[in-house]
PDB file of C-alpha atoms in Angstrom:
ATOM      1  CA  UNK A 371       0.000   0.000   0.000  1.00  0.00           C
ATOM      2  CA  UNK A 372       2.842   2.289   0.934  1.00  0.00           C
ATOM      3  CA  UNK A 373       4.501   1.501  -2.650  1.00  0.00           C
ATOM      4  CA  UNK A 374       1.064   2.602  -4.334  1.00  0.00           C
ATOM      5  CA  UNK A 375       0.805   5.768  -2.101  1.00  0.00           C
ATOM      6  CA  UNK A 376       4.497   6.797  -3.310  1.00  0.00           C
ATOM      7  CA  UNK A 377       4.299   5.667  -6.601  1.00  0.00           C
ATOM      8  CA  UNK A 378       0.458   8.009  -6.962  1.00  0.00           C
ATOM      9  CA  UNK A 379       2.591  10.635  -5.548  1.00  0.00           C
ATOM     10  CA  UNK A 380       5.678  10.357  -7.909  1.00  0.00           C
ATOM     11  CA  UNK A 381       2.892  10.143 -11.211  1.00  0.00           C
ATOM     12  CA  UNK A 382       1.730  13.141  -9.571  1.00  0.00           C
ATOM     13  CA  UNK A 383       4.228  15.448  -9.075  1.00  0.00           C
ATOM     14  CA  UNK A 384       5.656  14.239 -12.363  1.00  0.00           C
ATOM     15  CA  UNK A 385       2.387  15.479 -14.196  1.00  0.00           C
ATOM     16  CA  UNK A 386       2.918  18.637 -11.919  1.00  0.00           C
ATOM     17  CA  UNK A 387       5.743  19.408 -13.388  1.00  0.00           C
ATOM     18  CA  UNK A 388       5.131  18.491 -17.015  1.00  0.00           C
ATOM     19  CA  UNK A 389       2.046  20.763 -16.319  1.00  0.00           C
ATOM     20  CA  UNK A 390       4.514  23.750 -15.432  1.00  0.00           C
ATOM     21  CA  UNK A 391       7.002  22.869 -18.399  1.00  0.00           C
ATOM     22  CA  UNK A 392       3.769  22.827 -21.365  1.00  0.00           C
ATOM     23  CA  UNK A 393       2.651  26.310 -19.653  1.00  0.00           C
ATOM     24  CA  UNK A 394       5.965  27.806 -21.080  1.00  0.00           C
ATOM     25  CA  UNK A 395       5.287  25.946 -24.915  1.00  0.00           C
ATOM     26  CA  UNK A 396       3.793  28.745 -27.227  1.00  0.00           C
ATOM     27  CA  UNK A 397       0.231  27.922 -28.205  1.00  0.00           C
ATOM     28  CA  UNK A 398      -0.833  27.880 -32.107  1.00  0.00           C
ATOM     29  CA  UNK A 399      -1.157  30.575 -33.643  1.00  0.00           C
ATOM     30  CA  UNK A 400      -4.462  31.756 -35.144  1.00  0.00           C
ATOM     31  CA  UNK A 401      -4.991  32.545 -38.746  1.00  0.00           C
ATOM     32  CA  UNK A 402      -1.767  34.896 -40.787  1.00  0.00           C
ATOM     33  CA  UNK A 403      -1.633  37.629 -43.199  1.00  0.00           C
ATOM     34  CA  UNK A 404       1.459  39.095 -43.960  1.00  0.00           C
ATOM     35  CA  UNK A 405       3.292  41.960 -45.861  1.00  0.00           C
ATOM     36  CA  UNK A 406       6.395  42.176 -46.898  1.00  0.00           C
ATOM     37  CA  UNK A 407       7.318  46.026 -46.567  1.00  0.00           C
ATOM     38  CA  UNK A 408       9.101  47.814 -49.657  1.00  0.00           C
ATOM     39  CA  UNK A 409      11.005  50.988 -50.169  1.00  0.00           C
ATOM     40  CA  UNK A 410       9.326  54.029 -51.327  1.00  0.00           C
ATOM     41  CA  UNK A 411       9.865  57.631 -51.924  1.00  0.00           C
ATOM     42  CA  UNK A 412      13.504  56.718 -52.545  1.00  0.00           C
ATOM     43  CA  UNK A 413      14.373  55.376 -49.079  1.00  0.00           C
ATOM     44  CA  UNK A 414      15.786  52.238 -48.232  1.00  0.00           C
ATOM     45  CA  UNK A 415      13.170  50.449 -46.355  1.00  0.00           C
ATOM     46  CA  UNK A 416      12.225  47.800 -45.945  1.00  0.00           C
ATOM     47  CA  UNK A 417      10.508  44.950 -43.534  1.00  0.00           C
ATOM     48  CA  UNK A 418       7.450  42.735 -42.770  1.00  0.00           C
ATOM     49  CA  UNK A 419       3.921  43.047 -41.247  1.00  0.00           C
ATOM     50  CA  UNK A 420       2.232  40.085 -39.648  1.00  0.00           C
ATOM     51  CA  UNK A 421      -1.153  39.804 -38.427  1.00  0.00           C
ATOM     52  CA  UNK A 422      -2.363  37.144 -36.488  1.00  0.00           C
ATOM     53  CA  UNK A 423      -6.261  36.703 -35.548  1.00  0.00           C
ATOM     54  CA  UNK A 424      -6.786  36.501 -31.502  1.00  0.00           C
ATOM     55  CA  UNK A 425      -9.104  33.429 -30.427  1.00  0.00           C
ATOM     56  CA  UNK A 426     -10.280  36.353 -27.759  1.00  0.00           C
ATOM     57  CA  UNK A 427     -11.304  39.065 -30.938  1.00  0.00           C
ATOM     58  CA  UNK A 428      -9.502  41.640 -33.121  1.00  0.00           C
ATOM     59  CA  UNK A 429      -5.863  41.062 -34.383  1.00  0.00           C
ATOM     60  CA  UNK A 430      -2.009  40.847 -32.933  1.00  0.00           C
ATOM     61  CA  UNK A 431       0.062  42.940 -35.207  1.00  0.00           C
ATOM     62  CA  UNK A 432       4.223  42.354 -35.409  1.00  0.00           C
ATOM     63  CA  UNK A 433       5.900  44.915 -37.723  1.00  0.00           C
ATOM     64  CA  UNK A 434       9.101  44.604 -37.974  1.00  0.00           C
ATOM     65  CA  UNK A 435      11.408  47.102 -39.961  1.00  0.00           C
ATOM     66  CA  UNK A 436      15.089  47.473 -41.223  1.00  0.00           C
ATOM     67  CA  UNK A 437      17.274  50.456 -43.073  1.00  0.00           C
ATOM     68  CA  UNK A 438      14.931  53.330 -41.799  1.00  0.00           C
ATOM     69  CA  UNK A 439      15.817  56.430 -40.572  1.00  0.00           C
ATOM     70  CA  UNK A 440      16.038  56.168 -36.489  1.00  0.00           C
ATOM     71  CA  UNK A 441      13.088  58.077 -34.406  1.00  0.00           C
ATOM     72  CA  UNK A 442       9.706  57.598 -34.054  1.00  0.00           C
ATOM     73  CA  UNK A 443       7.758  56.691 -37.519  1.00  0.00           C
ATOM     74  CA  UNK A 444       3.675  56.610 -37.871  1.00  0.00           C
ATOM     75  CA  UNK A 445       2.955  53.281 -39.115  1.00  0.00           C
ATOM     76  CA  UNK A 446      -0.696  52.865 -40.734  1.00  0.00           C
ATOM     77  CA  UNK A 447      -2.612  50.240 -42.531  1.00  0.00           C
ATOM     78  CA  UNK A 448      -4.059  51.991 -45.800  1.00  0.00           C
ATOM     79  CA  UNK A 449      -7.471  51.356 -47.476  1.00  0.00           C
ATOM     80  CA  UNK A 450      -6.099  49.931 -50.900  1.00  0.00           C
ATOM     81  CA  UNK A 451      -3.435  47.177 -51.240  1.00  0.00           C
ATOM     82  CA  UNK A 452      -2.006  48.896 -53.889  1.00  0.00           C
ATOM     83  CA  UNK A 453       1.863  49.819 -53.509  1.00  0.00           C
ATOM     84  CA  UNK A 454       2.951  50.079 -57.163  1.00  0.00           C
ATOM     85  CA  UNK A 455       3.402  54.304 -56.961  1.00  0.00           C
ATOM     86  CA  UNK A 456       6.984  55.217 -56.133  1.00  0.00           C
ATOM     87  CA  UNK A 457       5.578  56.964 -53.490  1.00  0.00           C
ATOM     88  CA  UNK A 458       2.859  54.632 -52.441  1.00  0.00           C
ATOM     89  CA  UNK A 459       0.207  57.082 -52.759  1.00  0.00           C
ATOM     90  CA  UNK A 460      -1.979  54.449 -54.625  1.00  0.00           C
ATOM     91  CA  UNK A 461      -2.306  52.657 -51.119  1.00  0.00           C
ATOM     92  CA  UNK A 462      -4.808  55.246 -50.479  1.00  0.00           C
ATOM     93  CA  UNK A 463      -5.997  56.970 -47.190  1.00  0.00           C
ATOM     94  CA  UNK A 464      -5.682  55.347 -43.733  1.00  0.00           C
ATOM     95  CA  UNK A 465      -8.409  52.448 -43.475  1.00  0.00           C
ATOM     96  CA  UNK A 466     -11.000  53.728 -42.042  1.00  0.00           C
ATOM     97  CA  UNK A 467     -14.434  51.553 -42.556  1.00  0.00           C
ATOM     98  CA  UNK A 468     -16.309  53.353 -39.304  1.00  0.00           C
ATOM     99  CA  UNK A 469     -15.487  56.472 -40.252  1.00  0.00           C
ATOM    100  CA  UNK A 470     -14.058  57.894 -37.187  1.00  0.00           C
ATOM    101  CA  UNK A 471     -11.400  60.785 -36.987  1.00  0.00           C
ATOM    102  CA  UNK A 472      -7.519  59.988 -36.470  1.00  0.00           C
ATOM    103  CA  UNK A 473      -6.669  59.177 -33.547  1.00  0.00           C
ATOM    104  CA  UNK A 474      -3.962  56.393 -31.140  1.00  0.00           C
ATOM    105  CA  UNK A 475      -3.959  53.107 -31.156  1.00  0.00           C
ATOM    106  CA  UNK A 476      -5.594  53.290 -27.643  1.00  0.00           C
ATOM    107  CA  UNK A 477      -8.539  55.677 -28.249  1.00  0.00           C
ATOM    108  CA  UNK A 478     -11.780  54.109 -28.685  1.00  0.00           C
ATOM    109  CA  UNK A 479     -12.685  56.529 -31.331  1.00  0.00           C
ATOM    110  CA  UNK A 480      -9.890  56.221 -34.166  1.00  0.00           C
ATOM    111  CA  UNK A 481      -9.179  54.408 -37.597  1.00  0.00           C
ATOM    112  CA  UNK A 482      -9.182  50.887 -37.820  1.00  0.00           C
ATOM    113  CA  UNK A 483      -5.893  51.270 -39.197  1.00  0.00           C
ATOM    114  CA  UNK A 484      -4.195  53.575 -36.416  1.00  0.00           C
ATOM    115  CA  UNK A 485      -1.431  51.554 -35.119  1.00  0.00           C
ATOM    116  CA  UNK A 486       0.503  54.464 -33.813  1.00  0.00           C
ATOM    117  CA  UNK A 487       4.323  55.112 -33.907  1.00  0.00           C
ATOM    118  CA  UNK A 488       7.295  52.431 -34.249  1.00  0.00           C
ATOM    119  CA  UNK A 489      10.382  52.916 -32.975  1.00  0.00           C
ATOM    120  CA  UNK A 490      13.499  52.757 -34.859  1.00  0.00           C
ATOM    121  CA  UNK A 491      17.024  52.315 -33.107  1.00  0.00           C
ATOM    122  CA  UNK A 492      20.532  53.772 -34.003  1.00  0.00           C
ATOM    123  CA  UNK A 493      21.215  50.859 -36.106  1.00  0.00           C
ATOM    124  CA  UNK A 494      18.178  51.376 -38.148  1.00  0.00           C
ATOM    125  CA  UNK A 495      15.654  48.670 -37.008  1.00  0.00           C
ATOM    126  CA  UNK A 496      12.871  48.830 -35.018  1.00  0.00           C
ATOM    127  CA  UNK A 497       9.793  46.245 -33.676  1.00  0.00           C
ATOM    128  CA  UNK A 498       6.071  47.432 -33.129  1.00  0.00           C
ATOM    129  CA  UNK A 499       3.549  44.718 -30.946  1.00  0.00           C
ATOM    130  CA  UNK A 500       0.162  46.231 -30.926  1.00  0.00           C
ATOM    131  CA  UNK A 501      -3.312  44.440 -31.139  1.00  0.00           C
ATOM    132  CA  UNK A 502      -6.615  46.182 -32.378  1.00  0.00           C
ATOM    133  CA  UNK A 503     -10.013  45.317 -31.670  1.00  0.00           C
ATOM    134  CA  UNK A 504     -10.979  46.899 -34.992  1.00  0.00           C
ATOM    135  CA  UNK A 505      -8.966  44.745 -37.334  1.00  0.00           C
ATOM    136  CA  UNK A 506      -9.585  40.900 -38.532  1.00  0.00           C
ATOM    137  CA  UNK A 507      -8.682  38.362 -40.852  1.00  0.00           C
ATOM    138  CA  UNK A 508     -12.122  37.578 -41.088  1.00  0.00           C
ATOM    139  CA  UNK A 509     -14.123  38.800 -44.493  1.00  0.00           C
ATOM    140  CA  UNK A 510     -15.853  41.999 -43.934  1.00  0.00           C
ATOM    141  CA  UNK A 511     -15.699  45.609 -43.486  1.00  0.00           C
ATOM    142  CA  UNK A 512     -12.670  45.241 -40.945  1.00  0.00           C
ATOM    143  CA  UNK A 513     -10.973  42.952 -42.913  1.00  0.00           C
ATOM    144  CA  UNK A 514      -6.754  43.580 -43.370  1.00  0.00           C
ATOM    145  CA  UNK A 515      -6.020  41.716 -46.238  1.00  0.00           C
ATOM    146  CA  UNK A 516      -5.918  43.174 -49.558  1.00  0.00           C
ATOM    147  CA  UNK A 517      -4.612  46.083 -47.636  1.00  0.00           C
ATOM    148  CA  UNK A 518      -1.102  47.922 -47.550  1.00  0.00           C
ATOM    149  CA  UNK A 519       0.731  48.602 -44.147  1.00  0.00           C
ATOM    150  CA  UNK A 520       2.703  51.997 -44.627  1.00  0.00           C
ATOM    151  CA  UNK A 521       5.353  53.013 -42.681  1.00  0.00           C
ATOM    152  CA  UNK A 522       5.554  56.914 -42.567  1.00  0.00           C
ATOM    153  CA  UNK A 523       8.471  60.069 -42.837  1.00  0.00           C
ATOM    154  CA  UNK A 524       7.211  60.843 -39.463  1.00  0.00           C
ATOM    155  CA  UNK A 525       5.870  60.593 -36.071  1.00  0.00           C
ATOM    156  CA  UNK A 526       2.460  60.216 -36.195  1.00  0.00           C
ATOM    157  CA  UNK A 527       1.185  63.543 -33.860  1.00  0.00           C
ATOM    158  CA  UNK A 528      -2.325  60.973 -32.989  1.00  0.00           C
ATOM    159  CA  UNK A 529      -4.159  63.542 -33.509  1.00  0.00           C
ATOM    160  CA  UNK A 530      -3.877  66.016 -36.777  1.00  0.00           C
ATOM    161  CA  UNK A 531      -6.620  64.754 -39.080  1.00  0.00           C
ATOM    162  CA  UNK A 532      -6.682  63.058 -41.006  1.00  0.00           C
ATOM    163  CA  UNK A 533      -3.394  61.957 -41.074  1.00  0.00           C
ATOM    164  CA  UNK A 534      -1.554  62.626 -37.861  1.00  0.00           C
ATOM    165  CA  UNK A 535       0.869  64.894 -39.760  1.00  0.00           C
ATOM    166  CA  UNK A 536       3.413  61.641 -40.187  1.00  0.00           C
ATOM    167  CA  UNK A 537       4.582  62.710 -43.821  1.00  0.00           C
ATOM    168  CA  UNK A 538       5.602  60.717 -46.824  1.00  0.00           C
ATOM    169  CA  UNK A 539       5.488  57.040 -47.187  1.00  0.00           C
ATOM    170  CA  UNK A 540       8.811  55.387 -46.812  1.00  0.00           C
ATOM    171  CA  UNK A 541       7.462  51.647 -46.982  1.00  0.00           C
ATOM    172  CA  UNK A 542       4.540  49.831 -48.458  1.00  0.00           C
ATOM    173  CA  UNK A 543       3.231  46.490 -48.442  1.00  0.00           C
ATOM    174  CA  UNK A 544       0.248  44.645 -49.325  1.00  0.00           C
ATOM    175  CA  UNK A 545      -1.246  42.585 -47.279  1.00  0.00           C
ATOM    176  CA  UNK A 546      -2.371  39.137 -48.195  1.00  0.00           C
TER     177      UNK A 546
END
């Protein structure tokens, strides 16, 4: 009985701890889009744009970016996936399906595609995390792809409209 009692112990601490260890394993991922960022305007740009749907609503965005100018850069997606201008103006204006002014990525009243400012390091690179509530994979008005992610001349101001006064586009891509 004493052998059962140790051994029920052993099976459970073992499970314990293989409990602890699979916390630490990432989960799957939900459905991907992705861009592949381009120069533009004559700048040397360039990078990629993931977004992943949340199982918990709206989307996880990863933009990651290389060769750009260092300092704070708006960073937008734009109605039209369309990034064949040399200075990506045919990407359009910033998606906006509800029609709400510019705004941060943490107002409640802003454009779907608000994603705020990225910023980029000494060495030229720079990472932006953000998720929005107001963005999906899914088909409909909030949908990303067929889209273009733009990375701007500027800081986005998140609050000049409609734009946030963030300047030329440096880097386009579509998102599919």
């Amino acid at each position: 009985m004493k052998g059962i009692l140790y051994s029920s112990a052993l099976a459970a601490a073992i499970l314990a701890h293989a409990g602890c260890a699979s916390s630490t394993v990432v989960a799957p991922q939900g459905p991907q889009a992705m861009a592949t960022i381009l120069p533009k305007s004559g700048s040397t740009v360039t990078g990629t744009a993931t977004f992943t749907e949340l199982s918990t609503g709206g989307v996880r965005v990863h933009v990651h970016v290389e060769n750009a100018p260092p300092g704070h850069h708006g960073l937008h997606v734009h109605e039209k996936g369309d990034c064949s201008d040399p200075k990506a103006m045919s990407a359009g204006g910033h998606f906006n399906p509800g029609g709400l002014p510019h705004a941060g990525p943490m107002d409640l009243k802003r454009h779907a595609g608000d994603l705020g400012n990225i910023e980029i390091k000494s060495d030229g690179k720079g990472d932006l995390d953000i998720s929005s509530d107001l963005l999906t994979l899914k088909p409909g008005p909030n949908c990303v792809v067929g889209r273009s992610v733009v990375f701007h001349e500027n800081a986005d101001d998140l609050k000049t409209q409609p734009t946030g006064n963030a300047g030329g586009r440096l880097g386009c891509g579509v998102i599919r």
